[in-house]
Tab-separated table of C-alpha atoms in Angstrom:
chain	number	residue	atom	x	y	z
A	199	UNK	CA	-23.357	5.885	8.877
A	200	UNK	CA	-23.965	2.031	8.729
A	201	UNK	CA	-26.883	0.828	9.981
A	202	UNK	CA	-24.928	-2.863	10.426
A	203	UNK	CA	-24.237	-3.527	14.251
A	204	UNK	CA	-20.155	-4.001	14.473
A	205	UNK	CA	-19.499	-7.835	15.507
A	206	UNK	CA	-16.564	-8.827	17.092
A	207	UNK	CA	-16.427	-12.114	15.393
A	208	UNK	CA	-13.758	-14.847	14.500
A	209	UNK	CA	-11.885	-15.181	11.239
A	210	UNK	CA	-10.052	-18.296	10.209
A	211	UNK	CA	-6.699	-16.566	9.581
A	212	UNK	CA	-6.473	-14.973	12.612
A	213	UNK	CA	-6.801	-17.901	15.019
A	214	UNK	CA	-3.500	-20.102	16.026
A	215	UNK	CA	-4.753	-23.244	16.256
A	216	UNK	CA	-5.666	-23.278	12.330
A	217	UNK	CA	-2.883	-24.714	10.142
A	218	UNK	CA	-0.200	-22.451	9.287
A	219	UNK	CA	-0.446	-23.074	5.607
A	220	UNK	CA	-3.985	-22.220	5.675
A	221	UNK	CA	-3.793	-19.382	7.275
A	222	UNK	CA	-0.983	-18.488	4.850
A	223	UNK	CA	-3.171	-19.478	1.979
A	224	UNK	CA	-6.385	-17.161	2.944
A	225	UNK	CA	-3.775	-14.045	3.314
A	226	UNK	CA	-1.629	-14.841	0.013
A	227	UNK	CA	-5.258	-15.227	-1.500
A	228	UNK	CA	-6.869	-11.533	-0.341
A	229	UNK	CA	-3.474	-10.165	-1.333
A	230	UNK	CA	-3.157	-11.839	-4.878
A	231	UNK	CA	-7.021	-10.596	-5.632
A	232	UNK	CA	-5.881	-6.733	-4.385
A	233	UNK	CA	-3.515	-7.059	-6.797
A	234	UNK	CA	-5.608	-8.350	-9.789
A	235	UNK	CA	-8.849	-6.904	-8.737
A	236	UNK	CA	-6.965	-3.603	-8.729
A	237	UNK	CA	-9.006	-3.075	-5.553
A	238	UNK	CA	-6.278	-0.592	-3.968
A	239	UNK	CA	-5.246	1.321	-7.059
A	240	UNK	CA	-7.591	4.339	-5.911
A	241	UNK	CA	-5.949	4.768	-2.800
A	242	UNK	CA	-2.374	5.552	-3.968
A	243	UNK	CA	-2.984	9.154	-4.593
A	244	UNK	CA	-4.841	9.196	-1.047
A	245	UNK	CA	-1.720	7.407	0.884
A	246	UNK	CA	0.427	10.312	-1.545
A	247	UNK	CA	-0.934	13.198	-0.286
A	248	UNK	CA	-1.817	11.973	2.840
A	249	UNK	CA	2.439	11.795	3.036
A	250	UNK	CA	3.187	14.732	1.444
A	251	UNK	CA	0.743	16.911	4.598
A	252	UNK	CA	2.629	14.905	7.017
A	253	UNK	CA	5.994	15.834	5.221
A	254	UNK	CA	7.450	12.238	5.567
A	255	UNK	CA	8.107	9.679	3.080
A	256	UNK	CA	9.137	6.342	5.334
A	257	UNK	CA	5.880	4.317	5.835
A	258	UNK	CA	6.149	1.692	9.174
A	259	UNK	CA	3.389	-0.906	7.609
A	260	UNK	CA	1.414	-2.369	10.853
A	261	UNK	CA	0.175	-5.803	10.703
A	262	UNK	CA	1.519	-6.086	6.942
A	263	UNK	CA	-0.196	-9.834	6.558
A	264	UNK	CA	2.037	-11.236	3.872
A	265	UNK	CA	3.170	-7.745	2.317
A	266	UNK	CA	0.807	-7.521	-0.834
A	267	UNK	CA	-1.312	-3.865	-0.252
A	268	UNK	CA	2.469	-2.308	0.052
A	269	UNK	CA	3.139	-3.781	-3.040
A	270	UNK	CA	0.320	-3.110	-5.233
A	271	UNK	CA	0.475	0.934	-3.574
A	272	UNK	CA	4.183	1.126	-4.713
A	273	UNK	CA	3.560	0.201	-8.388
A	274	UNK	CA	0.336	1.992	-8.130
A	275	UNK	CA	2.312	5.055	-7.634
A	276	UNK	CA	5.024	4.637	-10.099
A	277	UNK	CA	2.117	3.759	-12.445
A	278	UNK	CA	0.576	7.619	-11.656
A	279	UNK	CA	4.160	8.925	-11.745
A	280	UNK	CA	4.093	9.516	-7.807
A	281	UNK	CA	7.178	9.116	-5.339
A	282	UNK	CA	6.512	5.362	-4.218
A	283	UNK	CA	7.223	5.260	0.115
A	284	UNK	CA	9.672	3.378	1.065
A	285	UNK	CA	7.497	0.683	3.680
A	286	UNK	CA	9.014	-1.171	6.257
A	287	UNK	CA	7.048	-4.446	6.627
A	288	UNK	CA	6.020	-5.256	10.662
A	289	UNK	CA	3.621	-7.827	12.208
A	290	UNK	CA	2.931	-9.580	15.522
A	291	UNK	CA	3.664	-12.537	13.587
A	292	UNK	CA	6.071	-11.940	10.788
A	293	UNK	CA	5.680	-13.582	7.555
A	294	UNK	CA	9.132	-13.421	6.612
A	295	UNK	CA	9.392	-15.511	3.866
A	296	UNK	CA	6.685	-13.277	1.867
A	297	UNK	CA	8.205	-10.007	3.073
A	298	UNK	CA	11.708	-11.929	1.655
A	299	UNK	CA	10.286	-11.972	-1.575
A	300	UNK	CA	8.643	-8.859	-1.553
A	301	UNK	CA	11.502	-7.217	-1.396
A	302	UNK	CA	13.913	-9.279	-4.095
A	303	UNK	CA	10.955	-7.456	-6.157
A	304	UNK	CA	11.362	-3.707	-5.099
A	305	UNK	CA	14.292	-3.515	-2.978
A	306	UNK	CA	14.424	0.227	-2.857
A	307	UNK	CA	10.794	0.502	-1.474
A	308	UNK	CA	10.607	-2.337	0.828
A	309	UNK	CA	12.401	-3.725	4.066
A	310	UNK	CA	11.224	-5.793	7.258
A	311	UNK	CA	11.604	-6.434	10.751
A	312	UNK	CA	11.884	-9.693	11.139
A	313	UNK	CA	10.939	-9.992	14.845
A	314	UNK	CA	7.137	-9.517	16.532
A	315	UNK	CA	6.184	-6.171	16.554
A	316	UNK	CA	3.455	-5.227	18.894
A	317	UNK	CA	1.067	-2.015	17.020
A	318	UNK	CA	0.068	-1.118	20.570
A	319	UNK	CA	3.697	-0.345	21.809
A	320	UNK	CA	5.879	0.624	18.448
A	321	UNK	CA	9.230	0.932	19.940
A	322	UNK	CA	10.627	4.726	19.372
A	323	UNK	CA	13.762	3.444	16.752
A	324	UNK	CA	10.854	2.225	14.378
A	325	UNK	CA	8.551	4.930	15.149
A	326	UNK	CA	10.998	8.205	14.490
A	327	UNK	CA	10.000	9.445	11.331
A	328	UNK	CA	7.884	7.962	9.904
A	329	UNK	CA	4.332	7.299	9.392
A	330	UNK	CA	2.025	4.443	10.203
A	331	UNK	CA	0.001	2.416	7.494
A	332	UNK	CA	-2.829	-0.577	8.640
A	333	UNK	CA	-4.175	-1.307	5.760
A	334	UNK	CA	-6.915	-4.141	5.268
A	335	UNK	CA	-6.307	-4.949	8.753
A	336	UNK	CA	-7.715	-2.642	12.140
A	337	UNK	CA	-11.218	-4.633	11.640
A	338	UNK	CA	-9.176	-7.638	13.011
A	339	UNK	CA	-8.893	-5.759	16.751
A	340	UNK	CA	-11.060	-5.951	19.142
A	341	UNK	CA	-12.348	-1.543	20.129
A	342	UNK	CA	-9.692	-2.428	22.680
A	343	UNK	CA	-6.790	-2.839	20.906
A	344	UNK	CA	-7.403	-0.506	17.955
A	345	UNK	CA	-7.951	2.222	20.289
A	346	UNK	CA	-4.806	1.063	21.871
A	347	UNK	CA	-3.077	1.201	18.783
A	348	UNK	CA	-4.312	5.062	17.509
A	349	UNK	CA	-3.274	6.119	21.291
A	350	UNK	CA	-0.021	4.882	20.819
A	351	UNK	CA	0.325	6.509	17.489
A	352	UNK	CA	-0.782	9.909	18.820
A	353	UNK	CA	1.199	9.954	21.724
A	354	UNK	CA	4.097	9.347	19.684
A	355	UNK	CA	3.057	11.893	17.712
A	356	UNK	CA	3.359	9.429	14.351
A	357	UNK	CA	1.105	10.419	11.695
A	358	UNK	CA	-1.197	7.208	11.265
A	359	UNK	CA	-3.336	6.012	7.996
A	360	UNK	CA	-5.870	3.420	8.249
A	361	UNK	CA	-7.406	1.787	5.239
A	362	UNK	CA	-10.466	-1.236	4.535
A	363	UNK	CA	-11.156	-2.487	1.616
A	364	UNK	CA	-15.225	-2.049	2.317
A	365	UNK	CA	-17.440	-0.721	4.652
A	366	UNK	CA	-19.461	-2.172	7.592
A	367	UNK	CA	-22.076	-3.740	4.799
A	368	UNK	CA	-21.684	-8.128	4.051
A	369	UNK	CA	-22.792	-6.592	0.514
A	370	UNK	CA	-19.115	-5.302	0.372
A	371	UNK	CA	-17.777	-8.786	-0.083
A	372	UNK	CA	-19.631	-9.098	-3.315
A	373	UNK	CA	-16.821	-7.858	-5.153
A	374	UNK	CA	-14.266	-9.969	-4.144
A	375	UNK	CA	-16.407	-13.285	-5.876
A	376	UNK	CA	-14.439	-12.629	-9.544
A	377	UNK	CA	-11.663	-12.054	-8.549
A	378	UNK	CA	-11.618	-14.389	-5.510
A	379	UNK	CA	-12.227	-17.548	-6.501
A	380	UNK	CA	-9.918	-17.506	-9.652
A	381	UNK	CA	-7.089	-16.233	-7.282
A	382	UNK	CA	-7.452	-18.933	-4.297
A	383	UNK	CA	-7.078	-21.452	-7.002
A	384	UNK	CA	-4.007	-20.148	-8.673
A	385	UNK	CA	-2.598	-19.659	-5.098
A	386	UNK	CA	-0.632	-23.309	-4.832
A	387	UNK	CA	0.508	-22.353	-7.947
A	388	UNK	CA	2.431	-18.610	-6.494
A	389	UNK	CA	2.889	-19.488	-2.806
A	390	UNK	CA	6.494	-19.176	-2.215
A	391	UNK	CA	6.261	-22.577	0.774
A	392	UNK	CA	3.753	-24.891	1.468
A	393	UNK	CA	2.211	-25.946	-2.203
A	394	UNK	CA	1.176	-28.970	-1.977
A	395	UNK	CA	-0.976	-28.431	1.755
A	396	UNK	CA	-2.070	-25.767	0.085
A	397	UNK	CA	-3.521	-27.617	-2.995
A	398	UNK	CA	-5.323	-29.881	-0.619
A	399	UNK	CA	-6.918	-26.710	1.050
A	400	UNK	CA	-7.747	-25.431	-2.169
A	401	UNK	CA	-8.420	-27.883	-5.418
A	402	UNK	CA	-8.669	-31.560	-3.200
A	403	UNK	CA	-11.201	-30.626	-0.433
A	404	UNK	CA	-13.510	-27.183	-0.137
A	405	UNK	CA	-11.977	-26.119	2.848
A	406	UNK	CA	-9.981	-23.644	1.424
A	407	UNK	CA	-13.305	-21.432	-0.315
A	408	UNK	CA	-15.415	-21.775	2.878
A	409	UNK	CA	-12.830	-20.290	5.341
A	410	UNK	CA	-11.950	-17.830	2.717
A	411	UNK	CA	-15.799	-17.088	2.009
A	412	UNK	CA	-16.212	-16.822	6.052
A	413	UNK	CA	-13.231	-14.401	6.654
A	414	UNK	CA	-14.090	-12.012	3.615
A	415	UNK	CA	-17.856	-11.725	4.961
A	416	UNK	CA	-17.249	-11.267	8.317
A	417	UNK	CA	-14.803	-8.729	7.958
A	418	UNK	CA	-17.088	-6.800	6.431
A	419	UNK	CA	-19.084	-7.246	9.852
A	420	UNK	CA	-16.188	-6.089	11.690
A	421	UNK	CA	-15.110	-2.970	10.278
A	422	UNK	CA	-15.445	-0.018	12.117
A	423	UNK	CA	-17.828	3.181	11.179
A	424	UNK	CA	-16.396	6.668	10.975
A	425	UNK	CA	-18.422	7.261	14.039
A	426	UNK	CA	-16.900	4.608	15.650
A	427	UNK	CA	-13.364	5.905	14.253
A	428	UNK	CA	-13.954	8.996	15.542
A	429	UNK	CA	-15.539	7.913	19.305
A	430	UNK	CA	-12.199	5.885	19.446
A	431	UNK	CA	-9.581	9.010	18.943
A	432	UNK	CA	-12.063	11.503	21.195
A	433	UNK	CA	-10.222	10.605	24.559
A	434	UNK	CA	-6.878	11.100	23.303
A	435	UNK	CA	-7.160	12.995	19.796
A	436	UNK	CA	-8.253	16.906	19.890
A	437	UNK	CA	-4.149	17.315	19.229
A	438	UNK	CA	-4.288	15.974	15.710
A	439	UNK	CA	-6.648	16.322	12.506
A	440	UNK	CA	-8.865	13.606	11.954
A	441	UNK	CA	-10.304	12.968	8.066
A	442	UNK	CA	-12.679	10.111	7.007
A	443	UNK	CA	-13.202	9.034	3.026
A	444	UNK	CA	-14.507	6.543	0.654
A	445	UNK	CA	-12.943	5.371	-2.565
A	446	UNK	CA	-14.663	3.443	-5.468
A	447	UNK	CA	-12.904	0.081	-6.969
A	448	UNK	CA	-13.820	-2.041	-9.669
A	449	UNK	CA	-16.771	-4.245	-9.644
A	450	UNK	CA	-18.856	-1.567	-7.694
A	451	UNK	CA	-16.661	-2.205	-4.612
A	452	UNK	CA	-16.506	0.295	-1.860
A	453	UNK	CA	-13.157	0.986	0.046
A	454	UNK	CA	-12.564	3.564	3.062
A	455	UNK	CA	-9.896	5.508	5.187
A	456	UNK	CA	-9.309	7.247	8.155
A	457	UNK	CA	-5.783	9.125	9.042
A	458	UNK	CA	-4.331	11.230	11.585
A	459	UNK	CA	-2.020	13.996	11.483
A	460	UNK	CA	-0.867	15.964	14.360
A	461	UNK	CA	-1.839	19.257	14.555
A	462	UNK	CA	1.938	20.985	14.848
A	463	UNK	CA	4.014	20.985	12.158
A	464	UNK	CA	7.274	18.662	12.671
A	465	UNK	CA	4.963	16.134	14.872
């Protein structure tokens, strides 16, 4: 149980009035050092069986940022010789041109909606049959919302799988420092828009590393406990079967999940 008090603070990339291309720039950043931090690899066989008990192999991704965790799980599970999902990329604000090139790269895995999609209403067309993936992401809503977003889920009887990167601990941000820094400043060199306002976020002016330094440690601050997890589904949950874990990454990092399935087969 974490002894660090949950704070319901601000991050850089989730706020509107900050420039689009440095919002884009602190998201293509956390995705690029998933990917070469190999900070998600240990959760592939978790996200596989946790699919195989619910019997379903179309993952709706929730709040999919710009598209790099379903990436990095897909060739993670080829890698392992697993069935890769097949993910269908949503978010309240799309980031289409990412999700574009995501899937030019693995168009049999990946696919989009290019319109807002709302976690805390999934319309039924997206929801029937499949699962429900927010991964690197719930800490971002307020208890509010994210218990908004597991009702919804359970009362459409969706299996839903909910992932972080580290506990409630700032010490979990530690790992992210190699791999972080070389990433934001290769990240005007891979952004598919936006390269040169995002070289003067990154390489002409700091501004880039201390809104990226800010976001990664206070979403440590911001993720929520199993207790917490579990004090959110008690109203609404005794109908499915709750399970909690932790997974170990490289650089002593620290990652955890928390999925729902419902308790009837066929749910």
């Amino acid at each position: 149980m974490s002894r660090v008090p949950r704070a319901q603070l601000f991050e850089f990339n989730d706020e509107r009035w900050v420039p689009t291309s440095l919002r884009d720039a602190i998201v293509e950043t956390l995705s690029r050092s998933l990917r070469w931090g190999g900070f998600l690899r240990p959760l592939a066989p978790v996200l596989d069986a946790f699919l195989s008990a619910s019997g379903k192999h179309e993952v709706l991704d929730l709040c999919a940022g710009a598209g790099g965790p379903a990436l990095i799980l897909i060739r993670e599970a080829e890698r392992l010789g697993l069935h890769p999902p097949r993910f269908l990329m949503t978010d309240l604000y799309p980031r289409v041109s990412s999700w574009t090139h995501a899937r030019e790269q693995r168009p049999a895995n990946i696919d989009f909606v290019a319109d807002s999609v709302d976690a805390t209403q999934i319309p039924p067309l997206l929801s029937h049959g499949r699962v429900r993936t927010i991964i690197n992401a719930f800490h971002h809503f307020s208890p509010e919302l994210a218990q908004a977003i597991l009702r919804d889920a359970v009362e459409s009887q969706a299996p839903i799988f909910i992932s972080e990167c580290f506990e409630r601990d700032p010490r979990g941000a530690l790992p992210l420092i190699p791999i972080g820094i070389p990433s934001l400043l290769a990240t005007p060199l891979f952004s598919p828009r936006d390269r040169f306002a995002k070289a003067l976020w990154t390489w002409l002016t700091p501004i880039g590393l201390a809104t990226g330094s800010w976001d990664a440690i206070i979403s440590t601050l911001r993720v929520y406990s199993e207790s917490d997890l579990r004090d959110l589904v008690a109203p609404f949950g005794d109908d499915y079967e709750w399970q909690y874990g932790t997974y170990d990454y490289p650089f002593g990092g620290r990652g955890c999940y928390f999925h729902g399935l419902p308790r009837r087969a066929g749910g």
